[in-house]
mmCIF file of C-alpha atoms in Angstrom:
data_model
loop_
_atom_site.group_PDB
_atom_site.id
_atom_site.type_symbol
_atom_site.label_atom_id
_atom_site.label_comp_id
_atom_site.label_asym_id
_atom_site.label_seq_id
_atom_site.Cartn_x
_atom_site.Cartn_y
_atom_site.Cartn_z
ATOM 1 C CA UNK A 4 73.839 105.814 121.507
ATOM 2 C CA UNK A 5 71.387 105.652 118.496
ATOM 3 C CA UNK A 6 72.292 106.246 114.911
ATOM 4 C CA UNK A 7 70.593 108.726 112.734
ATOM 5 C CA UNK A 8 67.613 107.220 110.947
ATOM 6 C CA UNK A 9 68.801 108.545 107.621
ATOM 7 C CA UNK A 10 72.437 107.900 107.872
ATOM 8 C CA UNK A 11 73.806 105.352 105.231
ATOM 9 C CA UNK A 12 75.676 102.416 107.024
ATOM 10 C CA UNK A 13 78.448 100.371 105.864
ATOM 11 C CA UNK A 14 77.482 96.865 104.921
ATOM 12 C CA UNK A 15 79.495 94.551 107.376
ATOM 13 C CA UNK A 16 81.097 91.468 106.083
ATOM 14 C CA UNK A 17 78.886 88.525 107.108
ATOM 15 C CA UNK A 18 80.082 85.732 109.238
ATOM 16 C CA UNK A 19 77.666 83.256 107.677
ATOM 17 C CA UNK A 20 79.073 81.346 104.671
ATOM 18 C CA UNK A 21 77.592 78.525 102.658
ATOM 19 C CA UNK A 22 79.225 75.111 102.132
ATOM 20 C CA UNK A 23 79.893 76.223 98.498
ATOM 21 C CA UNK A 24 81.735 79.325 99.724
ATOM 22 C CA UNK A 25 83.795 77.254 102.259
ATOM 23 C CA UNK A 26 84.780 74.904 99.421
ATOM 24 C CA UNK A 27 85.928 77.953 97.174
ATOM 25 C CA UNK A 28 88.074 79.144 100.186
ATOM 26 C CA UNK A 29 89.739 75.717 100.266
ATOM 27 C CA UNK A 30 90.412 75.707 96.661
ATOM 28 C CA UNK A 31 91.411 79.439 96.373
ATOM 29 C CA UNK A 32 92.628 80.454 99.711
ATOM 30 C CA UNK A 33 94.522 83.579 98.463
ATOM 31 C CA UNK A 34 91.145 85.209 97.494
ATOM 32 C CA UNK A 35 89.897 84.974 101.055
ATOM 33 C CA UNK A 36 93.134 86.221 102.449
ATOM 34 C CA UNK A 37 93.415 89.038 100.042
ATOM 35 C CA UNK A 38 89.877 90.120 101.122
ATOM 36 C CA UNK A 39 90.611 89.789 104.765
ATOM 37 C CA UNK A 40 93.777 91.914 104.350
ATOM 38 C CA UNK A 41 91.567 94.620 102.467
ATOM 39 C CA UNK A 42 89.022 94.569 105.278
ATOM 40 C CA UNK A 43 91.560 95.038 107.917
ATOM 41 C CA UNK A 44 92.879 98.066 106.033
ATOM 42 C CA UNK A 45 89.302 99.308 105.567
ATOM 43 C CA UNK A 46 88.318 99.293 109.247
ATOM 44 C CA UNK A 47 85.141 101.475 109.670
ATOM 45 C CA UNK A 48 85.865 103.240 106.482
ATOM 46 C CA UNK A 49 83.941 102.780 103.146
ATOM 47 C CA UNK A 50 87.169 101.537 101.561
ATOM 48 C CA UNK A 51 91.068 101.810 102.184
ATOM 49 C CA UNK A 52 93.237 104.307 100.345
ATOM 50 C CA UNK A 53 95.736 103.037 97.894
ATOM 51 C CA UNK A 54 98.454 104.398 99.950
ATOM 52 C CA UNK A 55 97.383 101.914 102.849
ATOM 53 C CA UNK A 56 98.526 98.964 100.829
ATOM 54 C CA UNK A 57 101.767 97.582 102.090
ATOM 55 C CA UNK A 58 103.449 94.538 100.619
ATOM 56 C CA UNK A 59 104.674 93.524 103.919
ATOM 57 C CA UNK A 60 101.048 92.790 104.883
ATOM 58 C CA UNK A 61 100.470 90.282 101.898
ATOM 59 C CA UNK A 62 104.028 88.830 101.314
ATOM 60 C CA UNK A 63 102.665 85.330 100.900
ATOM 61 C CA UNK A 64 100.107 86.581 98.392
ATOM 62 C CA UNK A 65 102.228 88.785 96.045
ATOM 63 C CA UNK A 66 102.305 86.040 93.498
ATOM 64 C CA UNK A 67 98.656 86.566 92.895
ATOM 65 C CA UNK A 68 98.064 90.174 93.702
ATOM 66 C CA UNK A 69 97.630 93.082 91.506
ATOM 67 C CA UNK A 70 97.030 96.793 91.543
ATOM 68 C CA UNK A 71 94.961 98.315 88.817
ATOM 69 C CA UNK A 72 93.926 101.766 87.599
ATOM 70 C CA UNK A 73 90.580 102.720 85.993
ATOM 71 C CA UNK A 74 91.449 104.365 82.799
ATOM 72 C CA UNK A 75 88.003 104.428 81.080
ATOM 73 C CA UNK A 76 84.473 103.054 82.102
ATOM 74 C CA UNK A 77 84.651 99.278 82.262
ATOM 75 C CA UNK A 78 88.485 99.339 81.741
ATOM 76 C CA UNK A 79 91.239 98.603 84.379
ATOM 77 C CA UNK A 80 95.079 98.821 83.577
ATOM 78 C CA UNK A 81 97.339 96.692 85.512
ATOM 79 C CA UNK A 82 99.950 98.938 87.220
ATOM 80 C CA UNK A 83 101.478 96.119 89.223
ATOM 81 C CA UNK A 84 101.094 92.359 88.888
ATOM 82 C CA UNK A 85 102.166 89.244 90.456
ATOM 83 C CA UNK A 86 104.120 86.708 88.334
ATOM 84 C CA UNK A 87 101.294 84.242 88.309
ATOM 85 C CA UNK A 88 99.448 86.470 85.774
ATOM 86 C CA UNK A 89 102.465 86.885 83.597
ATOM 87 C CA UNK A 90 102.636 83.023 83.647
ATOM 88 C CA UNK A 91 98.897 82.778 82.679
ATOM 89 C CA UNK A 92 99.635 85.074 79.729
ATOM 90 C CA UNK A 93 103.035 83.727 78.793
ATOM 91 C CA UNK A 94 104.276 87.435 78.605
ATOM 92 C CA UNK A 95 104.636 90.660 80.771
ATOM 93 C CA UNK A 96 101.308 91.886 81.689
ATOM 94 C CA UNK A 97 102.186 95.259 83.191
ATOM 95 C CA UNK A 98 100.254 97.948 81.461
ATOM 96 C CA UNK A 99 97.674 95.492 79.920
ATOM 97 C CA UNK A 100 93.985 95.707 80.471
ATOM 98 C CA UNK A 101 92.618 93.293 82.992
ATOM 99 C CA UNK A 102 90.116 92.094 80.485
ATOM 100 C CA UNK A 103 92.910 90.643 78.280
ATOM 101 C CA UNK A 104 92.447 87.408 80.450
ATOM 102 C CA UNK A 105 88.850 87.142 79.301
ATOM 103 C CA UNK A 106 87.636 85.622 76.059
ATOM 104 C CA UNK A 107 86.399 88.380 73.733
ATOM 105 C CA UNK A 108 82.672 87.732 73.729
ATOM 106 C CA UNK A 109 82.610 88.026 77.490
ATOM 107 C CA UNK A 110 84.591 91.329 78.039
ATOM 108 C CA UNK A 111 81.383 93.185 78.229
ATOM 109 C CA UNK A 112 80.374 91.372 81.242
ATOM 110 C CA UNK A 113 83.814 91.920 82.606
ATOM 111 C CA UNK A 114 83.475 95.657 82.003
ATOM 112 C CA UNK A 115 79.994 95.893 83.678
ATOM 113 C CA UNK A 116 81.392 94.103 86.779
ATOM 114 C CA UNK A 117 84.381 96.588 86.954
ATOM 115 C CA UNK A 118 81.901 99.486 86.725
ATOM 116 C CA UNK A 119 79.913 98.014 89.627
ATOM 117 C CA UNK A 120 83.029 97.613 91.581
ATOM 118 C CA UNK A 121 83.990 101.386 91.238
ATOM 119 C CA UNK A 122 80.543 103.024 91.039
ATOM 120 C CA UNK A 123 78.532 101.280 93.731
ATOM 121 C CA UNK A 124 81.217 100.771 95.128
ATOM 122 C CA UNK A 125 81.290 97.006 95.707
ATOM 123 C CA UNK A 126 83.511 93.826 96.288
ATOM 124 C CA UNK A 127 83.334 91.745 93.137
ATOM 125 C CA UNK A 128 84.264 88.059 92.712
ATOM 126 C CA UNK A 129 84.523 86.412 89.467
ATOM 127 C CA UNK A 130 84.346 82.729 88.935
ATOM 128 C CA UNK A 131 86.158 81.658 85.788
ATOM 129 C CA UNK A 132 87.077 78.580 83.644
ATOM 130 C CA UNK A 133 89.608 78.616 81.021
ATOM 131 C CA UNK A 134 89.111 77.691 77.291
ATOM 132 C CA UNK A 135 90.673 74.099 76.633
ATOM 133 C CA UNK A 136 92.477 72.763 73.739
ATOM 134 C CA UNK A 137 95.914 71.185 72.948
ATOM 135 C CA UNK A 138 98.150 71.663 75.844
ATOM 136 C CA UNK A 139 95.570 73.529 77.691
ATOM 137 C CA UNK A 140 93.790 71.220 80.409
ATOM 138 C CA UNK A 141 90.840 72.352 82.399
ATOM 139 C CA UNK A 142 91.736 75.311 84.532
ATOM 140 C CA UNK A 143 89.475 76.956 87.018
ATOM 141 C CA UNK A 144 90.095 80.365 88.445
ATOM 142 C CA UNK A 145 88.814 83.179 90.679
ATOM 143 C CA UNK A 146 89.503 86.997 90.533
ATOM 144 C CA UNK A 147 88.562 89.304 93.542
ATOM 145 C CA UNK A 148 88.287 93.193 92.805
ATOM 146 C CA UNK A 149 88.466 95.378 95.970
ATOM 147 C CA UNK A 150 88.083 99.068 95.432
ATOM 148 C CA UNK A 151 90.642 101.673 96.667
ATOM 149 C CA UNK A 152 90.683 105.467 96.688
ATOM 150 C CA UNK A 153 93.574 107.224 94.912
ATOM 151 C CA UNK A 154 95.632 109.966 96.470
ATOM 152 C CA UNK A 155 93.119 112.343 94.836
ATOM 153 C CA UNK A 156 90.186 110.937 96.709
ATOM 154 C CA UNK A 157 88.403 109.401 93.782
ATOM 155 C CA UNK A 158 87.580 105.564 93.620
ATOM 156 C CA UNK A 159 89.851 104.690 90.840
ATOM 157 C CA UNK A 160 92.130 102.040 92.195
ATOM 158 C CA UNK A 161 91.623 98.317 92.751
ATOM 159 C CA UNK A 162 93.454 95.697 94.831
ATOM 160 C CA UNK A 163 92.823 92.323 93.514
ATOM 161 C CA UNK A 164 94.049 88.772 93.197
ATOM 162 C CA UNK A 165 93.926 86.128 90.268
ATOM 163 C CA UNK A 166 94.163 82.656 91.430
ATOM 164 C CA UNK A 167 93.964 79.387 89.359
ATOM 165 C CA UNK A 168 93.412 75.830 90.355
ATOM 166 C CA UNK A 169 95.116 73.355 88.005
ATOM 167 C CA UNK A 170 98.101 73.253 85.659
ATOM 168 C CA UNK A 171 98.484 76.307 83.594
ATOM 169 C CA UNK A 172 99.750 74.485 80.445
ATOM 170 C CA UNK A 173 100.286 76.280 77.143
ATOM 171 C CA UNK A 174 99.989 80.043 77.391
ATOM 172 C CA UNK A 175 98.137 82.226 76.846
ATOM 173 C CA UNK A 176 95.226 81.194 78.922
ATOM 174 C CA UNK A 177 91.860 83.033 78.519
ATOM 175 C CA UNK A 178 88.809 82.487 80.596
ATOM 176 C CA UNK A 179 85.010 82.316 80.397
ATOM 177 C CA UNK A 180 83.004 83.919 83.203
ATOM 178 C CA UNK A 181 80.913 81.471 85.158
ATOM 179 C CA UNK A 182 79.563 83.594 87.795
ATOM 180 C CA UNK A 183 79.748 87.236 89.138
ATOM 181 C CA UNK A 184 79.305 88.064 92.658
ATOM 182 C CA UNK A 185 78.768 91.695 93.475
ATOM 183 C CA UNK A 186 78.572 92.838 97.152
ATOM 184 C CA UNK A 187 77.858 96.501 97.660
ATOM 185 C CA UNK A 188 79.847 98.227 100.350
ATOM 186 C CA UNK A 189 77.033 100.455 101.548
ATOM 187 C CA UNK A 190 73.783 99.487 103.343
ATOM 188 C CA UNK A 191 71.519 102.474 102.766
ATOM 189 C CA UNK A 192 67.873 102.227 103.314
ATOM 190 C CA UNK A 193 67.299 105.927 102.133
ATOM 191 C CA UNK A 194 68.520 105.329 98.500
ATOM 192 C CA UNK A 195 71.468 107.912 98.837
ATOM 193 C CA UNK A 196 74.232 106.886 96.337
ATOM 194 C CA UNK A 197 77.627 106.147 97.187
ATOM 195 C CA UNK A 198 78.928 109.050 94.851
ATOM 196 C CA UNK A 199 76.917 111.535 97.002
ATOM 197 C CA UNK A 200 78.305 110.091 100.346
ATOM 198 C CA UNK A 201 81.970 110.214 98.959
ATOM 199 C CA UNK A 202 81.459 113.656 97.493
ATOM 200 C CA UNK A 203 80.300 115.046 100.746
ATOM 201 C CA UNK A 204 83.575 113.999 102.394
ATOM 202 C CA UNK A 205 86.641 116.413 101.958
ATOM 203 C CA UNK A 206 89.052 115.070 99.503
ATOM 204 C CA UNK A 207 92.683 114.951 100.496
ATOM 205 C CA UNK A 208 95.112 117.246 98.776
ATOM 206 C CA UNK A 209 96.626 115.779 95.425
ATOM 207 C CA UNK A 210 99.960 114.138 95.948
ATOM 208 C CA UNK A 211 102.124 112.011 93.813
ATOM 209 C CA UNK A 212 100.838 108.398 93.480
ATOM 210 C CA UNK A 213 103.288 106.632 95.533
ATOM 211 C CA UNK A 214 104.210 103.086 94.235
ATOM 212 C CA UNK A 215 103.088 100.296 96.409
ATOM 213 C CA UNK A 216 106.535 98.861 96.370
ATOM 214 C CA UNK A 217 109.889 99.819 95.019
ATOM 215 C CA UNK A 218 111.900 97.425 92.871
ATOM 216 C CA UNK A 219 114.800 97.501 95.199
ATOM 217 C CA UNK A 220 112.690 96.934 98.438
ATOM 218 C CA UNK A 221 111.139 93.918 96.621
ATOM 219 C CA UNK A 222 114.447 92.553 95.476
ATOM 220 C CA UNK A 223 115.685 92.586 98.931
ATOM 221 C CA UNK A 224 112.803 90.299 100.019
ATOM 222 C CA UNK A 225 113.243 87.594 97.591
ATOM 223 C CA UNK A 226 116.356 85.733 96.342
ATOM 224 C CA UNK A 227 114.256 84.550 93.363
ATOM 225 C CA UNK A 228 112.523 86.095 90.643
ATOM 226 C CA UNK A 229 110.132 88.958 91.983
ATOM 227 C CA UNK A 230 106.541 87.905 92.577
ATOM 228 C CA UNK A 231 105.339 91.454 92.073
ATOM 229 C CA UNK A 232 106.328 93.686 89.398
ATOM 230 C CA UNK A 233 106.527 97.405 89.245
ATOM 231 C CA UNK A 234 105.139 99.521 86.497
ATOM 232 C CA UNK A 235 105.885 103.312 86.502
ATOM 233 C CA UNK A 236 104.352 105.774 84.224
ATOM 234 C CA UNK A 237 105.767 109.221 82.887
ATOM 235 C CA UNK A 238 102.587 111.009 83.742
#
C-alpha cells in the first residue's frame, strides 16, 4: 500500500546516535528513559494525551519528572514536579514558571524553545550548566520537553524531566543554556503546518483535567517523602 504523496508524515525516532549522544545518555539516563516512555505512549500518533501519562510507567523517574502547562507564549507553569527540582531551587516549585531555573538574561532563549516545542510541535532538549560560586560547584544538567495534548485537544501540556550531574550544593541553582536541540515531530514535504493538521482532527469533548496522580495514590507507593508533588488549581 502506498501513502498519499501529499500526506504529512510523522518523523520517526532515529536509531542512529552519535558518540556524544551516547555519552549524554550515560550521564543523564533519566532523560532518555523519559523520552522512551513518551514515545511508547505516542505510538503512531503525533503526540500522547495528558490523560495517557500514568505514574506507574515512570516510577523510577518520578524524582526528576514534571508536568507543565502553557499559560502564555514562552511560559510554562509547573503543575507537578519531582523533588529533585525543589532541591535545586531550595523551595517548593509547584506553580512556578519553568524559566525560574534559568538565569535571567537567557530566559528569552528558553521562551523560544518552549514555543517551538508547542507550536511545531517538537521534542526539545536543553543542555545546561549552573552558575558557580561559594558553595556552588560545577553542575551540568539536561531538560527534555515533550509535548502533550490537553483534555481539550490543544497542545498546551508538557511532560518533562530535569536531571543534573554533580552535587547540588547551595540552593537556589540557576542555569545557563549551552545548547538547544529541537526535533520537529512532523516530516512534511508539502509545507503544511502542524496547526493545520491538528485542527483538521476532531477535538475531544472538554472534560475535567484529571490529575496525573493523586496524593493518596502516591503516598501509598512510597514510605519516604514523595518524589512527585501534586498541584491543584481552583479553576
